[in-house]
Coordinates of C-alpha atoms in Angstrom, one line a residue:
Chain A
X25 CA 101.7 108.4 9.8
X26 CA 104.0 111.4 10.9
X27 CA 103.7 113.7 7.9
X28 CA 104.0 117.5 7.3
X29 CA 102.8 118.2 3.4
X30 CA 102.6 122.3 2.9
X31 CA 101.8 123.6 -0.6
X32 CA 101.8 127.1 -1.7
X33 CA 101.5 128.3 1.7
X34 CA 101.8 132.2 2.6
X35 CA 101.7 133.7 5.5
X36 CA 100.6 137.3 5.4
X37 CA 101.0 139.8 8.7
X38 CA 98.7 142.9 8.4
X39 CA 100.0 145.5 10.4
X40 CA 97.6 148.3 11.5
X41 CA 99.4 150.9 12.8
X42 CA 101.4 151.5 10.3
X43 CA 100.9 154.0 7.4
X44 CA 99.9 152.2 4.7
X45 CA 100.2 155.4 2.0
X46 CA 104.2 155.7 2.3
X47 CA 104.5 152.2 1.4
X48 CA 102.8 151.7 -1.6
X49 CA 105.4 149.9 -3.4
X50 CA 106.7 146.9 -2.2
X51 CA 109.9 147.2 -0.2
X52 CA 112.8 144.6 -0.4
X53 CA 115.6 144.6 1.6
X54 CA 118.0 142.7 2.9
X55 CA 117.0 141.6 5.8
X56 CA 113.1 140.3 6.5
X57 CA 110.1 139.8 4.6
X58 CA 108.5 141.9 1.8
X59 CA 106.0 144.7 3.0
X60 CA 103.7 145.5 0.8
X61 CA 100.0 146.9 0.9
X62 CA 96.7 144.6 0.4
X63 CA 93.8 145.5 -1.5
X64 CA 92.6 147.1 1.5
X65 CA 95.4 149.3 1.7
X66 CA 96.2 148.0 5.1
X67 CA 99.9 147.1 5.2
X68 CA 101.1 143.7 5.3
X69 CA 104.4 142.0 5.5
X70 CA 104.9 138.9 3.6
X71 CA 106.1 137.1 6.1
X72 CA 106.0 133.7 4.2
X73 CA 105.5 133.2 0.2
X74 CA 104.9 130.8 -1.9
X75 CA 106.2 127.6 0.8
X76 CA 106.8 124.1 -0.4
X77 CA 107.4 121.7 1.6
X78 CA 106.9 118.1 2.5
X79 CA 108.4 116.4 5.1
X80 CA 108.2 112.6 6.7
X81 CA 108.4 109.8 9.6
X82 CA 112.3 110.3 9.6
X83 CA 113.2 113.5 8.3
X84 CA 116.0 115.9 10.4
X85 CA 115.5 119.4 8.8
X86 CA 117.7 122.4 9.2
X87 CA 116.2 126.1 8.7
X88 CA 119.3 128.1 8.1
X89 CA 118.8 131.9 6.7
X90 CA 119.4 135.7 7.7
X91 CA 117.3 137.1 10.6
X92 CA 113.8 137.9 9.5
X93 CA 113.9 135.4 6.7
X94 CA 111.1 133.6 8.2
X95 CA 112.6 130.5 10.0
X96 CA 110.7 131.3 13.0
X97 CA 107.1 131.9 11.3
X98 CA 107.4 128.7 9.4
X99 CA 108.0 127.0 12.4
X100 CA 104.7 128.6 13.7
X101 CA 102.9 127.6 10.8
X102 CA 104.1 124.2 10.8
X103 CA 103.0 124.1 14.3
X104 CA 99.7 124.8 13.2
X105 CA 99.9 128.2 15.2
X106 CA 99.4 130.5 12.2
X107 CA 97.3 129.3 9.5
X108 CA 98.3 130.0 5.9
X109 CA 96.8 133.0 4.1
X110 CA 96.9 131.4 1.2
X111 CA 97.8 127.8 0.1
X112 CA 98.0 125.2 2.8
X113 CA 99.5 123.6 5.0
X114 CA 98.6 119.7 6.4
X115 CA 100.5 118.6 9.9
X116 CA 99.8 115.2 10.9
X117 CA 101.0 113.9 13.9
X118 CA 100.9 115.4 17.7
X119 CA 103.4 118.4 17.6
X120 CA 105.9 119.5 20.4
X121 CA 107.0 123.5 19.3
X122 CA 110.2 124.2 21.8
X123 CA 110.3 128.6 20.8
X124 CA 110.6 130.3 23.5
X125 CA 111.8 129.2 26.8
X126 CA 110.0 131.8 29.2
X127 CA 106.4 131.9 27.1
X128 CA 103.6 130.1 29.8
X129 CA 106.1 130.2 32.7
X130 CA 104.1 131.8 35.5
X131 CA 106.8 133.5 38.3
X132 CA 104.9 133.7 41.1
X133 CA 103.6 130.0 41.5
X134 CA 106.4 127.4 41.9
X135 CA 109.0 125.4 39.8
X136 CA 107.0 122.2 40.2
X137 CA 103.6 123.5 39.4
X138 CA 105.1 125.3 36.1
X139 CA 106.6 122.2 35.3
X140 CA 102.9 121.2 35.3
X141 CA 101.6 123.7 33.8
X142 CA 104.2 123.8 30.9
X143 CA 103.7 120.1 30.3
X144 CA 99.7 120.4 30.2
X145 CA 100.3 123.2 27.1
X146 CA 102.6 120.8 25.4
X147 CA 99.8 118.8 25.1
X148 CA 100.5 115.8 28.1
X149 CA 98.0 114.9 31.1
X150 CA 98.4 115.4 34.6
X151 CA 99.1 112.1 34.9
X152 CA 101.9 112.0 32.5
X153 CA 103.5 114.6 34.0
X154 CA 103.0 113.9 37.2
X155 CA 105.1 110.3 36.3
X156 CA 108.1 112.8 34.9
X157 CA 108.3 115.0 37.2
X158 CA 111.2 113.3 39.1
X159 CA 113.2 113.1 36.0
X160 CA 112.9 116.6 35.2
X161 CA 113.7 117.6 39.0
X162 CA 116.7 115.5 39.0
X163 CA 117.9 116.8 35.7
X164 CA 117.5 120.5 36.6
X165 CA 119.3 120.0 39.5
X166 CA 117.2 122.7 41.4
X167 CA 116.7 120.5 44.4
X168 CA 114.5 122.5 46.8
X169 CA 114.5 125.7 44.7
X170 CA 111.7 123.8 42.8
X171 CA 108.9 124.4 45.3
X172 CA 110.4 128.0 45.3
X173 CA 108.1 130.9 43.2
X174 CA 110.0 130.7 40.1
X175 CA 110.6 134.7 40.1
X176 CA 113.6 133.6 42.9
X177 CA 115.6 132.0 40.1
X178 CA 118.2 133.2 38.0
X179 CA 117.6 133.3 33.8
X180 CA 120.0 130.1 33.9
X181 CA 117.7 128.1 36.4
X182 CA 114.7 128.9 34.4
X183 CA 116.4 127.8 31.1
X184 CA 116.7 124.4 33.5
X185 CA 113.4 124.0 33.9
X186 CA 112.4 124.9 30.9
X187 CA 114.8 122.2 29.3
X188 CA 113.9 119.9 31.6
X189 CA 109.9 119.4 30.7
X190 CA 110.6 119.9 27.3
X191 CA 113.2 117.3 26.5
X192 CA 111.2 115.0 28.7
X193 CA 107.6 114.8 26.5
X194 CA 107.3 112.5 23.4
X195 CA 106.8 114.4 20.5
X196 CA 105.9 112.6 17.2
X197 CA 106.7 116.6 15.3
X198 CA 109.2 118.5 17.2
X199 CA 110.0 122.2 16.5
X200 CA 113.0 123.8 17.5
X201 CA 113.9 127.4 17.5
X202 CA 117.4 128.5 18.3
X203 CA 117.8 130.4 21.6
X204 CA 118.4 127.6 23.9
X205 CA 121.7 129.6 25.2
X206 CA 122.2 131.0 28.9
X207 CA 123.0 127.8 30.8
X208 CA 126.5 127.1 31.5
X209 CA 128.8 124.5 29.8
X210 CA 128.3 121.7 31.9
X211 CA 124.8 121.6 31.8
X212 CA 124.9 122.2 28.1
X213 CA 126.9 119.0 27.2
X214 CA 123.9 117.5 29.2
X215 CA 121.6 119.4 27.6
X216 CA 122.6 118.5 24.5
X217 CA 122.4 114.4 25.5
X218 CA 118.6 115.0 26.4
X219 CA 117.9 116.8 23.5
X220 CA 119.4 114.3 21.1
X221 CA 117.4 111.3 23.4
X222 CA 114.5 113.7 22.2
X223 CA 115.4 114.3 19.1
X224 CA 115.8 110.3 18.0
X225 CA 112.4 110.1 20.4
X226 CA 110.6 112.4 17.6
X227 CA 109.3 111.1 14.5
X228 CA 110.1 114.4 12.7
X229 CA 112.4 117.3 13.3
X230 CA 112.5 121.0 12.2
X231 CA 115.3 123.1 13.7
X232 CA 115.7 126.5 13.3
X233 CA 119.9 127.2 14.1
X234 CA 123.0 130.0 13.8
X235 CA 124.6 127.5 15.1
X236 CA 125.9 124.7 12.2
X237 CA 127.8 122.6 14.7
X238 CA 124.4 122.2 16.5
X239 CA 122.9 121.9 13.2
X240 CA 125.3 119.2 12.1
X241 CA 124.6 116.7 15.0
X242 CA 121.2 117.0 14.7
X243 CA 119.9 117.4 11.1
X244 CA 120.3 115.7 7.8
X245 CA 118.6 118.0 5.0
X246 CA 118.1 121.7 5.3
X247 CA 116.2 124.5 3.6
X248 CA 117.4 127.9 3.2
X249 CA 115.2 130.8 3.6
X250 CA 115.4 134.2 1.9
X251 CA 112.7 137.4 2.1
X252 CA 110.2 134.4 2.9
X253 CA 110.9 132.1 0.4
X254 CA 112.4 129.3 0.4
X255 CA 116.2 129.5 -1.5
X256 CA 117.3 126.3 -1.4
X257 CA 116.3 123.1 0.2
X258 CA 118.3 119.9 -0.2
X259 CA 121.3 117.8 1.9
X260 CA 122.9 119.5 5.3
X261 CA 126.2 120.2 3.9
X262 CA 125.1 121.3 -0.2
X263 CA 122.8 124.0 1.3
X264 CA 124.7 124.9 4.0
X265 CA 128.0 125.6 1.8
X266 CA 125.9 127.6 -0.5
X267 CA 124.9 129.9 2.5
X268 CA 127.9 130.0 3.4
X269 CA 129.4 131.1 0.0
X270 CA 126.4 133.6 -0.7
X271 CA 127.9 135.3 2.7
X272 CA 131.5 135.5 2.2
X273 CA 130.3 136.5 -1.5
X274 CA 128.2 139.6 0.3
X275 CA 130.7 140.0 3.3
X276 CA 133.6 140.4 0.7
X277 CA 131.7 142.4 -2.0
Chain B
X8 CA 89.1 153.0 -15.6
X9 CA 92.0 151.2 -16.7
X10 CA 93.1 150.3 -13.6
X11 CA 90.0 148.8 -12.6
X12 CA 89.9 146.8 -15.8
X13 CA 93.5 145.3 -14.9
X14 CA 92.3 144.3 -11.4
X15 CA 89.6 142.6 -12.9
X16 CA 91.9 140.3 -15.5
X17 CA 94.4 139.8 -12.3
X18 CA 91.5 137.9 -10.8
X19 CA 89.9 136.9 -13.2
X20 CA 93.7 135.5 -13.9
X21 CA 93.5 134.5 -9.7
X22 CA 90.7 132.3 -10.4
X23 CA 91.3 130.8 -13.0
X24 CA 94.5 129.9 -10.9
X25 CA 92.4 128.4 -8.0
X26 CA 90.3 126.7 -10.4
X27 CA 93.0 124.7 -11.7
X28 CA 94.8 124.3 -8.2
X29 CA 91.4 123.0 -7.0
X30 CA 91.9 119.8 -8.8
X31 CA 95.3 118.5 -7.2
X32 CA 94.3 120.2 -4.0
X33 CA 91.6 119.8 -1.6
X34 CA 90.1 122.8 -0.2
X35 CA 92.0 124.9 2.1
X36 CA 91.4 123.9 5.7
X37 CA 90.6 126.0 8.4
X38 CA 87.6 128.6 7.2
X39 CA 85.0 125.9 8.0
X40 CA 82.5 125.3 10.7
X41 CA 84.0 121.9 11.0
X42 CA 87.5 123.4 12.3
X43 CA 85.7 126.0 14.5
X44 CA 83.4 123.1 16.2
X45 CA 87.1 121.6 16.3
X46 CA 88.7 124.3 18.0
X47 CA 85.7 124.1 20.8
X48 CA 85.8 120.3 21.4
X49 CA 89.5 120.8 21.3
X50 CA 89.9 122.9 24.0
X51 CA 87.4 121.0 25.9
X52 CA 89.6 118.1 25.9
X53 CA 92.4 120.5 27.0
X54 CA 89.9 121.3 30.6
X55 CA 92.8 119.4 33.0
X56 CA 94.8 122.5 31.5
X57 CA 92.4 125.3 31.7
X58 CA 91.1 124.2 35.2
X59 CA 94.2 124.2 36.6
X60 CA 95.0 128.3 34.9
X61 CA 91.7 128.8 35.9
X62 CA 92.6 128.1 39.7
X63 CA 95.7 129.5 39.0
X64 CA 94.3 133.3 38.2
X65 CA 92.6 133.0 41.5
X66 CA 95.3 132.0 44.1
X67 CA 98.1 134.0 41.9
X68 CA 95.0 137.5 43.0
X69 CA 95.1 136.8 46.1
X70 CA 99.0 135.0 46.7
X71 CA 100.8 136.4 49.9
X72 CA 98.0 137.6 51.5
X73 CA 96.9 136.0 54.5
X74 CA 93.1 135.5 53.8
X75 CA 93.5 134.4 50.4
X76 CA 90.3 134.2 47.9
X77 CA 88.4 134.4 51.1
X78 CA 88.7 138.2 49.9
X79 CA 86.3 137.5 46.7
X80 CA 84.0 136.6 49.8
X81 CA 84.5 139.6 51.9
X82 CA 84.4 142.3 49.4
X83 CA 81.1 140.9 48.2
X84 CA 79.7 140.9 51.5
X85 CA 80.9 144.2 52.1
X86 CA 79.7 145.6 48.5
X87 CA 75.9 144.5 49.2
X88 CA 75.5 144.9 52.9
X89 CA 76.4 149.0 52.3
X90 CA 74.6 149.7 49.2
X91 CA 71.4 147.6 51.0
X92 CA 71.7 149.5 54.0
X93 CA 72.3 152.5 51.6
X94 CA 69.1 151.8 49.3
X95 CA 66.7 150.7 51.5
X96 CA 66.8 153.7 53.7
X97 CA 66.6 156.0 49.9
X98 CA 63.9 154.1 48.1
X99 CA 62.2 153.7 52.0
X100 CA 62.1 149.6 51.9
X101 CA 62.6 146.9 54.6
X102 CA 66.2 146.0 54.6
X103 CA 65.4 142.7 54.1
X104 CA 63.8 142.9 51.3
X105 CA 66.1 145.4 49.9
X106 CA 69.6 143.8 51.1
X107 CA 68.9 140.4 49.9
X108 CA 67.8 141.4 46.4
X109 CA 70.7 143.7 46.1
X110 CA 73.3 141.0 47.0
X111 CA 71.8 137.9 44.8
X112 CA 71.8 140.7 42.4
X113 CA 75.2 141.6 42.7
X114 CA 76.4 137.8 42.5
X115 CA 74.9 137.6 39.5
X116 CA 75.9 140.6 38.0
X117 CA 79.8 140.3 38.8
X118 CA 79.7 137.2 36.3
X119 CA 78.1 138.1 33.6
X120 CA 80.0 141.6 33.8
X121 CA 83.5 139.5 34.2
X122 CA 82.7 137.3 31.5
X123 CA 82.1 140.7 29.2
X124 CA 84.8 142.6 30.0
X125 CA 87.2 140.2 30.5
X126 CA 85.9 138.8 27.1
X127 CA 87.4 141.6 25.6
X128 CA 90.9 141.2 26.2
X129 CA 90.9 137.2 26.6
X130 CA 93.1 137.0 23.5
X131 CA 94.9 139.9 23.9
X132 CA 95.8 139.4 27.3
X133 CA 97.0 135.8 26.1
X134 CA 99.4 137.2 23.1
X135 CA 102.2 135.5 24.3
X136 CA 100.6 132.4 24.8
X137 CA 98.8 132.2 21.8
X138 CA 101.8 132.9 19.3
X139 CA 103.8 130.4 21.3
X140 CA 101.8 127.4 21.5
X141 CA 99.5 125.8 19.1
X142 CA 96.4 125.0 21.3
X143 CA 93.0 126.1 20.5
X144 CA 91.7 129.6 20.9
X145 CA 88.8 128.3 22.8
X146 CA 90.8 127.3 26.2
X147 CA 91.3 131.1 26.9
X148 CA 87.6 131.3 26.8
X149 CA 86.8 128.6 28.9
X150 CA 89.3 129.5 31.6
X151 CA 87.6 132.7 32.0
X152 CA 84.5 131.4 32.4
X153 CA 85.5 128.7 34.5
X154 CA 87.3 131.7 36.8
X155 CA 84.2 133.6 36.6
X156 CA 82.3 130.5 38.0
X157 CA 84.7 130.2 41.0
X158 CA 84.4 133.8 41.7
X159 CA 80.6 133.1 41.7
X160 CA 81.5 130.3 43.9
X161 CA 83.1 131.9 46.6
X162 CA 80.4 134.5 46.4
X163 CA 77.2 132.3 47.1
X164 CA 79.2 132.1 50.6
X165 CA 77.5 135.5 51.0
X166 CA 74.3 134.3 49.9
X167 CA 74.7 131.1 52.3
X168 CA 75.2 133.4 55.4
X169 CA 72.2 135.7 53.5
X170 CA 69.2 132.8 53.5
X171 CA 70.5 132.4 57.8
X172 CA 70.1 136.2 58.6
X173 CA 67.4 136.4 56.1
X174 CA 65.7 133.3 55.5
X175 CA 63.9 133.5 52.0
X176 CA 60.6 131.5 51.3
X177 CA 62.7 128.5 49.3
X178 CA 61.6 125.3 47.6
X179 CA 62.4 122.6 46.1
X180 CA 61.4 124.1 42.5
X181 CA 63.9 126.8 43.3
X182 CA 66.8 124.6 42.1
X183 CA 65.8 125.6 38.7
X184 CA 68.7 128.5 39.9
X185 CA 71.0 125.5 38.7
X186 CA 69.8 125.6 35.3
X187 CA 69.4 129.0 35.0
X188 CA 73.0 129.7 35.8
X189 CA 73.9 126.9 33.3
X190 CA 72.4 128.6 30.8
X191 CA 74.2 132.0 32.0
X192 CA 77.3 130.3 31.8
X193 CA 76.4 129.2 28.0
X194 CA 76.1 132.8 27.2
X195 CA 79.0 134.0 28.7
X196 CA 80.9 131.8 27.0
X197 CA 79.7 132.7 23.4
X198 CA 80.1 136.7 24.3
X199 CA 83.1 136.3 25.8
X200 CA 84.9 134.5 22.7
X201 CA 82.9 137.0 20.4
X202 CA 83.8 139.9 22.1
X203 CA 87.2 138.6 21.8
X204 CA 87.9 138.1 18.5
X205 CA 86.3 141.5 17.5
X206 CA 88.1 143.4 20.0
X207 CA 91.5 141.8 19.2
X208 CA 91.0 142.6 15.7
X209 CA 89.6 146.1 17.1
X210 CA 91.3 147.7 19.7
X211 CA 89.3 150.7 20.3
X212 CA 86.6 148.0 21.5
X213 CA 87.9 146.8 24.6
X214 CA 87.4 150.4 26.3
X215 CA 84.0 150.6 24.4
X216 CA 83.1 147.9 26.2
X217 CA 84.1 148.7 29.4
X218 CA 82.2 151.9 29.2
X219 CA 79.3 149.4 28.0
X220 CA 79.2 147.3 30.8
X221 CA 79.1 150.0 33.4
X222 CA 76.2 151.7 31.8
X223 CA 74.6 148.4 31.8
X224 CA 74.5 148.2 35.5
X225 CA 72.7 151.1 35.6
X226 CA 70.4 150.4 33.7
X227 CA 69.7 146.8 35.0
X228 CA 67.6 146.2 38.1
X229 CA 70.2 145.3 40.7
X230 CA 70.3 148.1 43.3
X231 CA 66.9 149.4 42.2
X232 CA 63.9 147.5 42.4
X233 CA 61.8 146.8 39.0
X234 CA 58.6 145.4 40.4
X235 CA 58.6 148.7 43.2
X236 CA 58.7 150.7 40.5
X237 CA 56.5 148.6 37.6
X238 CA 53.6 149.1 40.2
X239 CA 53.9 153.0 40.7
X240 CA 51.4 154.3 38.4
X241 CA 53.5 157.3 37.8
X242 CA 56.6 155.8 36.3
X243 CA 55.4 152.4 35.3
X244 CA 55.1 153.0 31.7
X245 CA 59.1 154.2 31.6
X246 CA 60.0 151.7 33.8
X247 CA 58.5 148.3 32.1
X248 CA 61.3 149.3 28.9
X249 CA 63.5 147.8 31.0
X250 CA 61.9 144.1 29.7
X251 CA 63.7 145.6 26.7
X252 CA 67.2 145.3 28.0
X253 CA 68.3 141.6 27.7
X254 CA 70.7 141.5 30.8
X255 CA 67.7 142.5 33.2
X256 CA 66.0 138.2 31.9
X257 CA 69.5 137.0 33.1
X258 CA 69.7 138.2 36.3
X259 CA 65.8 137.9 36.6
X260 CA 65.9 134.2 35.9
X261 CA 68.9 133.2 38.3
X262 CA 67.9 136.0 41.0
X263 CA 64.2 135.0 41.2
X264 CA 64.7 131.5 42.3
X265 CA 67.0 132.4 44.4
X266 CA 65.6 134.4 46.4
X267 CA 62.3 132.2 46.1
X268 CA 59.9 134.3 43.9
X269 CA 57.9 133.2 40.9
X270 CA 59.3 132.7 37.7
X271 CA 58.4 134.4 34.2
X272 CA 58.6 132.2 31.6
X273 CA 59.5 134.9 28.9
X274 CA 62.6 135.6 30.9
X275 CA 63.4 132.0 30.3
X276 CA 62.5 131.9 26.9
X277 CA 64.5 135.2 26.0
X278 CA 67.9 133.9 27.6
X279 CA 68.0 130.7 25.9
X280 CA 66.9 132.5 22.0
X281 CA 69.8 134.5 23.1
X282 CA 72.2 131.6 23.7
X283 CA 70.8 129.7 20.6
X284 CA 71.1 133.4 18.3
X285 CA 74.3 134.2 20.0
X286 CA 76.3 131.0 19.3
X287 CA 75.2 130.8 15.9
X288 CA 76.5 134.3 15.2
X289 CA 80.3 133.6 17.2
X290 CA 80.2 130.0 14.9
X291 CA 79.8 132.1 11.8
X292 CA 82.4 134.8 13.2
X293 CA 84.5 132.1 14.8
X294 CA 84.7 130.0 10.8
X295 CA 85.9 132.9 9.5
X296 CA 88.2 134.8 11.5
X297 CA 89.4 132.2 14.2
X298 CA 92.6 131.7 11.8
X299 CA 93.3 135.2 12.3
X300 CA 93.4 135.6 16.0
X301 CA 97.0 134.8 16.0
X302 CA 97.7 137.1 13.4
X303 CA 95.7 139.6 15.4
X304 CA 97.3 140.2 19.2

């Protein structure tokens, strides 16, 4: 069973090089997490506080907030990249975490091998990929290029590749951060076909997003974050109005 | 002092807190021996992955040039043929007693210094890949040892050409070399990830290290001979501190039987407390702080 149950989860960054003295008291601001000092006077930065959360088999999730809010880390910890600092936080189910494009792409050995490589990290066999790799050559439509060093292709091509292996693994928990830009519009409308195949492929789906008409065709619920907490959480549109009004509120005040 | 006194009640207030959470939740996962055993079995079944980076690192060193990894080979055999040549004419031995020991030596050496200082920027080095994907810590370990073992690979080419130009008095018990390095590669691996996760949470260790690993050398028998010196009346007393240093039983128990000389069992005995003492302590360093290497780089 495809589940993700977090309770009471935080997520605290120390940072060591800073100076923990001038920071004593804990600073809010607008935008980001809380910094504050530990026992230890070594500075931290509440990245996450207090998180409740408990998804299923099914769920489409948005993550709407500011920048800094902590979209992204709760996608790492749901990922089971960073564990919580305090509380917990139970993922159940084989996870797929789509963050950032470049991260594990080698540019001196070739498309094909990367699209090995990437596959193997994402948690397939050889084998498996090995099946795929046609598919994800003929939907990059790099043709030769892709026994090419990948350091000879342009930020567009990469975001190809990338896409390709990617929207072609099974996932039972997929991750999504926002940042899928830099291709161009044709490939995009493609793009966007694979990764809703991919999407209804998941079991589960978090997705970080600017982007509410992305958001909109792929999510049902959403949670708001603020400073690390979580705001709201609740259907698409209720939580997304309310972000929306807090906005034009602080925009026009 | 009142401030004091209020720490205590906030947690004293804390555990009263966890007290009560303990009974809806179950405890914490992740500070437990069971998730660092899980972390190393994990990665284990991730080898497809971290044999293939592990090949990777070594074509990627040597891509574009026209001999390849055939340059691990080369700069081996140069390395040792110049500091025999070098060292048997200052200490006054045959070269082929002297150029052999040095290059077996030197084989050995090059791994277990790689899997030290590489140790201690294994996570580091992997930042990006480690805050990126969720896979266990222990696959950066095990592709460096698994690099270090090709590297060795490629230098027993050396040694192969050695035993023709110097043939050395081999038999069949001399296999043991197998084991031995086995159990060399079981201790590289625990000081490699231990060295890791201290130095990630430390940064001034990784230079430390370095500085460590070249002293090391010195002060291990490789270019110098200990039993030359163990039977000089003069020096012997000063010299038989070396059985102190623990690198000087790893090379002693892969070098002997490979260069067919008999073995001392203490040597043996020595490496594998250290590989039994040594993974115990990286466990108990690995359930507490393998959480927190992400956190770290």
């Amino acid at each position: 069973m495809v589940s993700i149950d977090v309770r009471d989860a935080s997520v605290d960054f120390p940072i060591f090089d800073a100076k923990s003295r001038s920071l004593k008291h804990t600073v809010l601001g607008v935008v980001g997490g809380n910094v504050a000092a530990n026992a230890r006077k070594v500075v931290v930065i509440e990245a996450l506080k207090g998180i409740n959360l408990h998804l299923q088999d099914g769920d489409r999730l948005a993550l709407i907030g500011h920048n800094g809010a902590g979209k992204s880390t709760l996608l790492r910890l749901l990922s089971g990249i960073y564990e919580p600092t305090a509380g917990q936080a139970l993922v159940d189910g084989r996870v797929a975490p789509v963050f950032d494009l470049g991260v594990g792409m080698d540019p001196e050995i070739s498309g094909l091998e990367n699209i090995l490589v990437r596959g193997l990290f994402l948690g397939m066999t050889r084998k498996q990929m090995e099946a795929r790799v046609d598919d994800i050559a003929e939907f990059t439509e790099l043709g030769n290029f892709l026994h090419m060093p990948l350091r000879t292709y342009s930020t567009g091509m990469r975001v190809r590749l990338a896409l390709g292996v990617v929207t072609s693994i099974d996932p039972e928990i997929l991750l999504l951060d926002e940042g899928i830009g830099a291709v161009d519009a044709a490939f995009l409308e493609r793009a966007k076909g694979r990764l809703k195949d991919l999407v209804a492929r998941a079991g589960l789906l978090v997705f970080a997003s600017h982007s509410d008409d992305l958001l909109r065709q792929l999510c049902t619920s959403a949670v708001w974050m603020e400073h690390g907490t979580i705001r709201q959480q609740g259907p698409l549109e209720e939580v997304l109005d309310a972000y929306k009004g807090r906005e034009r509120a602080a925009s026009g005040g | 002092m009142p401030s004091s006194r209020t720490r205590e009640r906030e947690s004293d207030v804390a555990r009263d807190r966890d007290r009560n959470r303990t009974d809806s939740l179950p405890v914490p996962p992740g500070r437990n021996f069971r998730s660092a055993f899980r972390d190393l079995a994990n990665g284990w079944a991730q080898r497809e992955l971290w044999f293939h980076l592990g090949w990777q690192d070594i074509r990627q060193r040597y891509r574009r040039s026209v001999l390849g990894p055939i340059w691990i080979t080369i700069s081996m055999a140069v390395t040792a043929i110049a500091l025999g040549i070098l060292y048997a004419g200052l200490f006054g031995n045959p070269l082929e007693e002297q150029l052999p020991y040095i290059l077996v030596g030197f084989i050995i050496w090059a791994f277990i210094a790689g899997c030290i200082s590489e140790g201690s920027e294994v996570f580091v080095a992997n930042s990006g890949l480690i805050t990126h994907l969720p896979a266990p810590i222990s696959i950066h370990v095990y592709r460096l040892v698994w690099r270090q073992m090709l590297f060795f690979a490629h230098n027993l080419i050396v040694y192969a050409v050695m035993l023709v130009v110097f043939p050395q008095p081999l038999t069949w018990t001399d296999l043991s070399a197998l084991v031995a390095f086995a159990l060399l590669v079981v201790n590289g691996a625990w000081i490699a990830l231990l060295v890791g996760i201290v130095s990630t949470r430390f940064r001034d260790l990784p230079p430390v290290t370095q500085s460590v690993v070249q002293l090391l050398f010195f002060l291990t028998p490789i270019v110098w001979i200990y039993e030359d010196l163990a039977s000089n009346p003069a020096v012997a007393e000063r010299a038989a501190i070396v059985q102190l240093n623990p690198v000087f039983h790893f090379v002693e128990i892969v070098r002997r039987p490979m260069l067919g000389q008999d073995q001392h069992l203490h040597s043996w005995v020595i490496v594998t407390a250290i590989a039994v003492v040594g993974w115990a302590m990286t466990l108990l360093v690995m359930r507490r702080y393998r959480g927190r290497v992400a956190y770290w780089v």
